[in-house]
Each structure stands twice: as C-alpha cells, then as structure tokens.
CSV table of C-alpha atoms and ligand atoms in Angstrom, one decimal:
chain,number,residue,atom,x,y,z
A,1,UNK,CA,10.4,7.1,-16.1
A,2,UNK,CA,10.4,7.7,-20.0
A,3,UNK,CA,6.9,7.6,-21.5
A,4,UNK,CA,7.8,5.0,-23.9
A,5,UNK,CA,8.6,2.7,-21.3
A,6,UNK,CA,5.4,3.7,-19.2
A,7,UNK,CA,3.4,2.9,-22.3
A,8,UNK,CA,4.9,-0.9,-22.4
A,9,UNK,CA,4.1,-1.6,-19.2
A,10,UNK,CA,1.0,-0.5,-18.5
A,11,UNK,CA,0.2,-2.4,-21.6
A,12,UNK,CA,1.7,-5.1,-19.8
A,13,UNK,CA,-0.5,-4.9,-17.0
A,14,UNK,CA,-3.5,-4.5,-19.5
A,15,UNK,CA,-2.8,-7.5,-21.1
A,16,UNK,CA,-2.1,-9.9,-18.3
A,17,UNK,CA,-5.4,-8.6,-16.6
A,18,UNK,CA,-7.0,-11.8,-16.3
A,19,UNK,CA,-4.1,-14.2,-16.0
A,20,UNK,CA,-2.8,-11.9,-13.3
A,21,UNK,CA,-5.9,-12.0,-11.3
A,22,UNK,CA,-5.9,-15.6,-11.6
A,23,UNK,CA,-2.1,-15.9,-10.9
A,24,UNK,CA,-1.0,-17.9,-6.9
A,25,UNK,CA,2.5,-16.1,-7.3
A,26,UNK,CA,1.4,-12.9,-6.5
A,27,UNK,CA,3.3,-10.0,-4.8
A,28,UNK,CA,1.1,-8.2,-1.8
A,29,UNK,CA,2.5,-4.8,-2.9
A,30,UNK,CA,0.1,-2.1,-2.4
A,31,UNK,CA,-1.0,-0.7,-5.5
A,32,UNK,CA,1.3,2.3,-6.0
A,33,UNK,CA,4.2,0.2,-6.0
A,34,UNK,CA,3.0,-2.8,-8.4
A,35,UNK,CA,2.9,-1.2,-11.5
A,36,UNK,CA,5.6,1.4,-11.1
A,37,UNK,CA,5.3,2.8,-13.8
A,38,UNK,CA,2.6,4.1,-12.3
A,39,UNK,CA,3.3,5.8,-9.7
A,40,UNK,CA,4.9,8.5,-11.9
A,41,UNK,CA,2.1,8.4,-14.7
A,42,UNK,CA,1.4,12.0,-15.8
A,43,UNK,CA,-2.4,12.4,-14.3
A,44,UNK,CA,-4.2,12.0,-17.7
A,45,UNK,CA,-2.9,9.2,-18.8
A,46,UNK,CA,-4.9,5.8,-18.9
A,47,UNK,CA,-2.8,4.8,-15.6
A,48,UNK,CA,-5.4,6.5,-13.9
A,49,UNK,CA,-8.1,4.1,-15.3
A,50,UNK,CA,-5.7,1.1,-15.2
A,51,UNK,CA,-6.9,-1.1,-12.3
A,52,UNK,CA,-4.4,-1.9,-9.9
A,53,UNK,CA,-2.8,-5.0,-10.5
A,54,UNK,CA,0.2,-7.3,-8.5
A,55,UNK,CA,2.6,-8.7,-11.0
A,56,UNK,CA,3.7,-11.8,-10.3
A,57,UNK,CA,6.5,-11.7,-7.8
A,58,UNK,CA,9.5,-13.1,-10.6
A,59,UNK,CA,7.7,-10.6,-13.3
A,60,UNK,CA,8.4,-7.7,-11.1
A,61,UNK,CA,11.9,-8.7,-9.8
A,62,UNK,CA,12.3,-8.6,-13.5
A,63,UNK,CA,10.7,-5.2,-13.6
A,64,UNK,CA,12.9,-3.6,-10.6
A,65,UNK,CA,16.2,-4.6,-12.3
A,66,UNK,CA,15.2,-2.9,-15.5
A,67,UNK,CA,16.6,-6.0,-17.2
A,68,UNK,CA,15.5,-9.6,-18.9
A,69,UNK,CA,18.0,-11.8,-19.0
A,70,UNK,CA,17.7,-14.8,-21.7
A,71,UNK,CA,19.5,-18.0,-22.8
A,72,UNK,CA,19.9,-17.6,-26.3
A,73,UNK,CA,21.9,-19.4,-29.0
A,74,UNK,CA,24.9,-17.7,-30.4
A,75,UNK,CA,25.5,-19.6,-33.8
A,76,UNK,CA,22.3,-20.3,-35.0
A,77,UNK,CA,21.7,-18.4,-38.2
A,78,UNK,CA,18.6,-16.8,-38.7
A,79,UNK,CA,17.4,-17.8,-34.6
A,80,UNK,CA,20.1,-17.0,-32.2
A,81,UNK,CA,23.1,-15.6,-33.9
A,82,UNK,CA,26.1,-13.3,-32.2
A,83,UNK,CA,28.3,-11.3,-35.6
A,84,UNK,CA,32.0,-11.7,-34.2
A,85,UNK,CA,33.1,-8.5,-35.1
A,86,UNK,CA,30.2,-6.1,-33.5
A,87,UNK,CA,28.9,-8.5,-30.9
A,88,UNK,CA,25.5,-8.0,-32.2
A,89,UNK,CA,22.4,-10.8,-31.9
A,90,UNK,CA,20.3,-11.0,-34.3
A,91,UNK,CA,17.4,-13.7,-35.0
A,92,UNK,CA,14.1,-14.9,-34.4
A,93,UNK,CA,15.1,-15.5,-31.0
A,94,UNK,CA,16.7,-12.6,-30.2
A,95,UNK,CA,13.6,-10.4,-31.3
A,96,UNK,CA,11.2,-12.4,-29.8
A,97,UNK,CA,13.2,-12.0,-26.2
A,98,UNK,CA,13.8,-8.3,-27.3
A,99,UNK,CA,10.3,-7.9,-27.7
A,100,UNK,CA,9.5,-9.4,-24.2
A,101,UNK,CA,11.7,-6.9,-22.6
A,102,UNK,CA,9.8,-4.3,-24.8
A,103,UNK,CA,6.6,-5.3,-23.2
A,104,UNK,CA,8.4,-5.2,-19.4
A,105,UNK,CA,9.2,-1.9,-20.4
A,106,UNK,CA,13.2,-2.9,-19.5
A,107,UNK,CA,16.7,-3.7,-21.3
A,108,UNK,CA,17.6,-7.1,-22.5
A,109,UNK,CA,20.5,-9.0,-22.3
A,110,UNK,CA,21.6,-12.0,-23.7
A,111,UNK,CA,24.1,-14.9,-22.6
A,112,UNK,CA,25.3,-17.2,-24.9
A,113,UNK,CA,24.0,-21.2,-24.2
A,114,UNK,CA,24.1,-24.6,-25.3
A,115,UNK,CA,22.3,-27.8,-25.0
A,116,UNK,CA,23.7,-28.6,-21.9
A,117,UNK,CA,24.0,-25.3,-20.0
A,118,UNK,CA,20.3,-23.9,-20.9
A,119,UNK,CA,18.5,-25.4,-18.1
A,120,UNK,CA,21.4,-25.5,-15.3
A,121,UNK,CA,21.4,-21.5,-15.8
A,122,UNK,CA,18.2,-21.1,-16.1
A,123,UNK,CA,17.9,-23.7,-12.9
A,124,UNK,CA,20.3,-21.0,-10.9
A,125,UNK,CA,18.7,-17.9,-11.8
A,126,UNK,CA,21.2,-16.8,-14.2
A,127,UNK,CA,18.6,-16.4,-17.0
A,128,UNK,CA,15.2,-16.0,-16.8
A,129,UNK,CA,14.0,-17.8,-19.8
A,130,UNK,CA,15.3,-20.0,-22.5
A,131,UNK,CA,15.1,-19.0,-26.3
A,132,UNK,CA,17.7,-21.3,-27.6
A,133,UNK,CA,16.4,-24.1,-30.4
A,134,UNK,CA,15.1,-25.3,-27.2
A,135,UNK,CA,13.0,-28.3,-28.3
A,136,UNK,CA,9.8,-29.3,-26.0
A,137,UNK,CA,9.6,-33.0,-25.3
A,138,UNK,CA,7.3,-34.8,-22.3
A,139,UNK,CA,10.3,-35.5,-20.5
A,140,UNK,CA,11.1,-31.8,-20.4
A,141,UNK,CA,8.2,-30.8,-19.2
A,142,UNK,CA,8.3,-32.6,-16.1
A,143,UNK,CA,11.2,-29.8,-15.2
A,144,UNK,CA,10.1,-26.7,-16.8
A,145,UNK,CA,7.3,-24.9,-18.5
A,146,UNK,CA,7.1,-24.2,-22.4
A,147,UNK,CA,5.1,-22.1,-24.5
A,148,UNK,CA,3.5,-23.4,-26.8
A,149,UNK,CA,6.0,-24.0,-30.0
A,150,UNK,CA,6.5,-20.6,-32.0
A,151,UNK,CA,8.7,-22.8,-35.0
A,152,UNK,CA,9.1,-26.6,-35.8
A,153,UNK,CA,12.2,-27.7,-37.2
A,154,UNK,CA,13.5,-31.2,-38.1
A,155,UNK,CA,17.0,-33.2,-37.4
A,156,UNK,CA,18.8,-34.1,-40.2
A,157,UNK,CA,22.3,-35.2,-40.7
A,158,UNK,CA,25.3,-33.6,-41.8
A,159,UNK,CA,28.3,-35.6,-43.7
A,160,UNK,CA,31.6,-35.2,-45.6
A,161,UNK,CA,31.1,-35.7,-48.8
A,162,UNK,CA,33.5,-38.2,-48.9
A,163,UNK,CA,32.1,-40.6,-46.8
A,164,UNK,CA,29.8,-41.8,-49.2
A,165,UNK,CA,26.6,-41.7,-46.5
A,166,UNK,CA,23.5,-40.5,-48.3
A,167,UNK,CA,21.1,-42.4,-46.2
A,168,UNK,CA,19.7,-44.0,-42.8
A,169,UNK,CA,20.7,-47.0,-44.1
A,170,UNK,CA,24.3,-45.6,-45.1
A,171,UNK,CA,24.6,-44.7,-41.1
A,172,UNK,CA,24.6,-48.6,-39.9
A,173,UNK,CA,27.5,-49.1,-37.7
A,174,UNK,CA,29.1,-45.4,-38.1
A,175,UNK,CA,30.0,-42.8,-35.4
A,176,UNK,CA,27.6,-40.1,-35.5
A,177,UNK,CA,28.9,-36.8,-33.4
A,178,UNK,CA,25.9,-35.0,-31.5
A,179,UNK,CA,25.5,-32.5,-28.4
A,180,UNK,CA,25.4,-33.5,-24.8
A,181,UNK,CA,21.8,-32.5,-23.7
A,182,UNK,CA,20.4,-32.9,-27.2
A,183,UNK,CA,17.3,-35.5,-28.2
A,184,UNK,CA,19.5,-35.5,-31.4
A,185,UNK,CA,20.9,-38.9,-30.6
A,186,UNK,CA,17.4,-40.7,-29.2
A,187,UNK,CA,15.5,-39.1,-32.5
A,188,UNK,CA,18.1,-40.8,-35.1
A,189,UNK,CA,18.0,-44.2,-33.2
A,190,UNK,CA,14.0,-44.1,-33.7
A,191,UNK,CA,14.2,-42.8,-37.6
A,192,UNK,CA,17.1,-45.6,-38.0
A,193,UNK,CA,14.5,-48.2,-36.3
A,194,UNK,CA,11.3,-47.0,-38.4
A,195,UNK,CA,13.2,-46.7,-41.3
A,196,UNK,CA,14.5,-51.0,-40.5
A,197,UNK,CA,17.9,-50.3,-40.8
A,198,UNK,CA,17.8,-51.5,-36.7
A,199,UNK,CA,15.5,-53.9,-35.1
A,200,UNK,CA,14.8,-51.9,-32.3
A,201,UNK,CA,15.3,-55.1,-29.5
A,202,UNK,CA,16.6,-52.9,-26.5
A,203,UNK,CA,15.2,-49.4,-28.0
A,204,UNK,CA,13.4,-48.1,-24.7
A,205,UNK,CA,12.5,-44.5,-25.5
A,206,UNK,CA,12.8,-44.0,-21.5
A,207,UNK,CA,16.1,-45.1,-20.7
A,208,UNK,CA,17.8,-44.4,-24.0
A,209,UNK,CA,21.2,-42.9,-23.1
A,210,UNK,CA,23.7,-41.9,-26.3
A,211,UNK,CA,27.0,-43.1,-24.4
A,212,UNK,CA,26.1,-46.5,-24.4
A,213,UNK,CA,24.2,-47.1,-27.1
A,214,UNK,CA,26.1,-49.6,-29.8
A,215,UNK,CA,23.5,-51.4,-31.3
A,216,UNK,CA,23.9,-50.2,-35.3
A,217,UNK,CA,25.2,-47.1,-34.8
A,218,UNK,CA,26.9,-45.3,-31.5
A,219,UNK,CA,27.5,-42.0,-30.7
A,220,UNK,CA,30.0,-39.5,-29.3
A,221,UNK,CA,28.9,-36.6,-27.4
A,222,UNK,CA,30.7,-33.0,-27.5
A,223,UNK,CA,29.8,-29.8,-25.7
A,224,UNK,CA,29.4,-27.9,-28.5
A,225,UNK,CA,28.6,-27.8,-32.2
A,226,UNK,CA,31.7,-26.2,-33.7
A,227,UNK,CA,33.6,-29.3,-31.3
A,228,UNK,CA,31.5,-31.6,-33.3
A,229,UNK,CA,31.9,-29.6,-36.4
A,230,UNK,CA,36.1,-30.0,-36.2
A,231,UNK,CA,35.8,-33.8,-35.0
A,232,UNK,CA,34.2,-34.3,-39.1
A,233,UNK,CA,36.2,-33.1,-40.8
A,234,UNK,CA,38.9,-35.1,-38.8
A,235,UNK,CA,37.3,-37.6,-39.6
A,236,UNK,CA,36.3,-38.4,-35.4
A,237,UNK,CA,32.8,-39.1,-36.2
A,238,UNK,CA,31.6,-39.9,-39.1
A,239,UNK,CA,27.9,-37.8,-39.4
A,240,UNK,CA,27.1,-34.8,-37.5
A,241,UNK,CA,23.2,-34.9,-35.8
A,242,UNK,CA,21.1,-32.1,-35.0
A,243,UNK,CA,18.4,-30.1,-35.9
A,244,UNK,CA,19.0,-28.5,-39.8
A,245,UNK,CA,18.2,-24.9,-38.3
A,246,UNK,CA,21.5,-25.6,-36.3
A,247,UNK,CA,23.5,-27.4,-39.0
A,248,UNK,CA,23.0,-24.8,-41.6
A,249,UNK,CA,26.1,-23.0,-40.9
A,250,UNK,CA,28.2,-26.0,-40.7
A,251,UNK,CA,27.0,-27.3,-43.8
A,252,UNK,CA,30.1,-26.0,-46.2
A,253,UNK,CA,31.9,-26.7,-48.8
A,254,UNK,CA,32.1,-30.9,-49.5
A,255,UNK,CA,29.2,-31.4,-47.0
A,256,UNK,CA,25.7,-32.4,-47.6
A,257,UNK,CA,22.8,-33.5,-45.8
A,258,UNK,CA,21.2,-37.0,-46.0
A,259,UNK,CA,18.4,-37.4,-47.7
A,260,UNK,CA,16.4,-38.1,-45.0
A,261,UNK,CA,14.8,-35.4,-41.9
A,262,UNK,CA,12.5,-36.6,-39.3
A,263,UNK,CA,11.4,-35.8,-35.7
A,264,UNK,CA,9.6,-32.8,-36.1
A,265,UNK,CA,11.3,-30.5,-33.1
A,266,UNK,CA,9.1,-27.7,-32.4
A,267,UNK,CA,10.3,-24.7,-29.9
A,268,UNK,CA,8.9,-23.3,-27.0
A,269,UNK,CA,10.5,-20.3,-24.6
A,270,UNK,CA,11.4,-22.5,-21.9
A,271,UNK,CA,10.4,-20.7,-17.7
A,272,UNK,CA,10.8,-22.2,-14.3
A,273,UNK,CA,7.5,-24.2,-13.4
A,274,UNK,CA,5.1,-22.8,-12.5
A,275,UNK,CA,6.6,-19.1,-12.5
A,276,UNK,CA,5.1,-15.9,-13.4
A,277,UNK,CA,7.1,-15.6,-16.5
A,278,UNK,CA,5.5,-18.9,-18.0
A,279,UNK,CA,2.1,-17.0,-17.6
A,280,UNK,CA,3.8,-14.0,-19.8
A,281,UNK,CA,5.6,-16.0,-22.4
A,282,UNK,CA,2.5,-18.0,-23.4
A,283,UNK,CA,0.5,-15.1,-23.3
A,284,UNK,CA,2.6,-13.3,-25.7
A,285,UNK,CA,3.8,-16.4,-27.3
A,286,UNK,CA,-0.1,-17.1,-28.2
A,287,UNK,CA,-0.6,-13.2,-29.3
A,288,UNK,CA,2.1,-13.0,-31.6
A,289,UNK,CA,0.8,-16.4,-33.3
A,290,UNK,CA,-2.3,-14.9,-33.8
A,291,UNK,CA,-1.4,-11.7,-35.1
A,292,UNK,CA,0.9,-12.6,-37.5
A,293,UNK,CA,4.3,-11.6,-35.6
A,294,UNK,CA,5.9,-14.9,-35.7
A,295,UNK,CA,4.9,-15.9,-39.4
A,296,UNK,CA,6.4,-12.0,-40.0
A,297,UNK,CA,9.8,-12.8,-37.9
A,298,UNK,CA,10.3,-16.8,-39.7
A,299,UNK,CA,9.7,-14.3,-43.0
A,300,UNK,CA,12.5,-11.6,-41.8
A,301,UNK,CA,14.7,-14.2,-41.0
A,302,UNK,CA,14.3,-16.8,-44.3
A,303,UNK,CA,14.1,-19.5,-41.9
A,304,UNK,CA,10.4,-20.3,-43.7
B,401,LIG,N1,16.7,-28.7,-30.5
B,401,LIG,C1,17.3,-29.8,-30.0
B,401,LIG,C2,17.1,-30.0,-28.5
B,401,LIG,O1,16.5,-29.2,-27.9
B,401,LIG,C3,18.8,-29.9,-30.4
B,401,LIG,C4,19.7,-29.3,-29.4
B,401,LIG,C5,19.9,-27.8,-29.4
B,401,LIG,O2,18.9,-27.1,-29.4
B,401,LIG,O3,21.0,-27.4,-29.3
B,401,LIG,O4,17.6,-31.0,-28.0
C-alpha cells in the first residue's frame, strides 16, 4: 500500500471515530483487517496509536474494491461536466466525489446520470452515491439519505426568443418541456399559482403528476435535456424548465431566460438509507462547509 493512500485512510478512520462507534452497520472484522491500511503501516507511524475501528460494512466494500463509484452529471457546466474530446469531468461535483475517494484512500469513477436514472442505479448498486444537481425535497427523503445541501440553485425558464414569453404570466396555456424525474414541472405550477397567473383549484402538492396536468399550462416530459433542448427550437414545446445551473449551457444564441427564478433547489450527495456512506458524506459534507472547501470549489468553478 502506497503511503499516500495509508495517510487518507487512517485519516478516515480518525475522523469517523465517533460516528463509527456509534454506527449499527458495522463489520465484526477483527482489527487487523478493518482498517487495512493498517495492517501494512510502517511501525512508527500513527497507525500504531490509531484505535481499532470497524468501518461500516458498505464503507469498506467500498474500501476492498479500491474504487467509489458515483452518479454524476455529464452536461452541467461548472457541477458535473464530461469535455467530449478528452473524456474528462470536471466540476463541483466531480471534486467533491474525487475528494471522497481521496479520503477512502481509493480511485473514483464516474457514470454519467440523469433525473430519472440517479436513484434506480443507485437503488441497484451501480453507484454508490449521487452527486448530480440532485435536489432534496421531503418526498425524497422518505427513499434515501441527503447531506445536508452543499449549493442552492433556482429553476428558471428557458425560451426562444421569438416566442415573445418574458414572464409567468406569458407561460398561460403554453407547452413547457422538462425532465422525467425532475420537481421542475410541480415547482413552475406553484410559482405560476403564487404568482396568480392560475387559481390553484386542483393544485395538490402530493399528487401533482406533470403528464396530466392541463390546467394553464401542461407539460411534456423528455429523458434528457439536450431532447428537450432540440424539441425548442422545433418549436415542440414552447419553454424549457429546470434549474438555471442546468440551463446555462442551453441558453444560446436567440434564447433568454424569463424574468422570473423561484424554488430555491438546494443539493445534497444523495446515499442508500440508512447506509454507512450517509454517515461519511455528511460528515465530510459538514467539514468542508465549515472550512471553507465548498465556498472555495463554487469560487473555482464561477458558479457563485
Ligand atoms: N435539480 C432538480 C431535481 O433534482 C432538477 C433535475 C435535475 O437535477 O436534473 O429534480
């Protein structure tokens, strides 16, 4: 084991002292063999005054594949964004995951996801978090942990110049194009009703489903954002909703926004409930608020 890696994870184990102790999804593995890292520790290093300490059985699957695998975005400039021509990520995403693998003391990897395949891949294993614009509402946290938010963003609403729409109240009985999976749709229907361009009779936050929705305004529902991003400019839909971190790149040439953003979205590292990785994300989620990192990384990334 390379000393660099050594280093990360015994100060892994040194930070997650006292949720580890307190953590029910422990491993039984005898001492030698939970932190390995220690077994091969060089005799005078601070392994030998380390304490020995179970990860939590997910954390050090994680550990003994020498890789994190993460849900990112892949065309989200400035959070989760994959350059065509090298294949590289780069964002605030992609260093925050990077930096989680840092601190397992293993290699990332990264697999492109969207709205609607985030949580069924994360569901299956596949990943094991989400760093993707992932927005935490009530609803989703009755399926899976979040951290608490390390960026708030708004949705706003992308148009064709064109069309004329400046406004909420220029959006009354248009097509607006959003993502499957998304709280884009349910957050324009409540800015539409507190701005009283609807009435809100039948608004039931609850049950609010975008395919069937018709009352001042209705909604198609794509699979992705470039889909949505062609179906515009064919004129398909007539407004494009999502969060402006997300629209940015869309937002070309004879576009604009409306004037109007609302529904503050703020995102958290989405984990399997309950799992040893929520325990680590919000413990390093909470660190790097406090120290600065994330206020550094929205600076690196001019997503201020
Ligand atoms: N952030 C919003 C959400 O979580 C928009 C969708 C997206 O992240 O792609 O629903």
């Amino acid at each position: 084991m390379k000393m660099k890696r050594f280093v990360s994870v015994a100060l892994t184990v040194l930070m997650l002292l006292p949720i580890l102790a307190g953590c029910g999804a422990k491993t039984e593995a005898p001492a030698a063999t939970a932190a390995p890292a220690a077994t091969e520790a060089p005799a005078e290093t601070a392994a030998e005054t380390t304490a020995p300490v179970a990860l939590a059985e997910d954390v050090q699957k994680i550990v003994d594949r020498g890789v994190l695998r993460v849900g990112v975005k892949n065309a989200v400039l400035g959070f989760g964004f994959q350059d065509e021509l090298t294949g590289e990520y780069s964002g605030m995403e992609i260093s925050l995951a990077q930096k989680i693998a840092e601190y397992l003391g293993v290699d990332v990897e990264f697999t492109a996801v969207t709205a609607a395949t985030r949580t069924e891949l994360l569901d299956s294993g596949d990943i094991d978090c989400v760093l993707a614009t992932f927005t935490i509402t009530e609803e989703r946290k009755k399926s899976w942990d979040f951290t608490t938010p390390y960026y708030t963003d708004y949705v706003t609403v992308l148009v064709e110049d064109a069309s004329g729409i400046k406004t909420l109240a220029d959006l009354k009985d248009k097509k607006v194009g959003v993502s499957s999976g998304s709280t884009s749709a349910k957050a324009l229907v409540k800015a539409m009703i507190e701005a009283g361009v609807l009435s809100g009779d039948g608004f039931d936050a609850d049950s609010f489903d975008p395919a069937t929705w018709t009352d001042g305004v209705s909604f198609a529902q794509y699979d992705d954002y470039p889909t949505i991003s062609t179906a515009l400019s064919a004129g398909e839909v007539d407004a494009f909703c999502v969060d402006k971190s997300i629209l940015a790149v869309y937002h070309t040439d004879g576009r604009s926004y409306i004037d109007d953003k609302f529904s503050p979205q703020e995102y958290g590292i989405a984990t399997t409930k309950g799992s040893g990785m929520s325990e680590l994300c919000e413990t390093l989620i909470t660190g790097w608020l406090a120290d600065g990192t994330i206020d550094a990384l929205i600076a690196e990334n001019g997503i201020a």
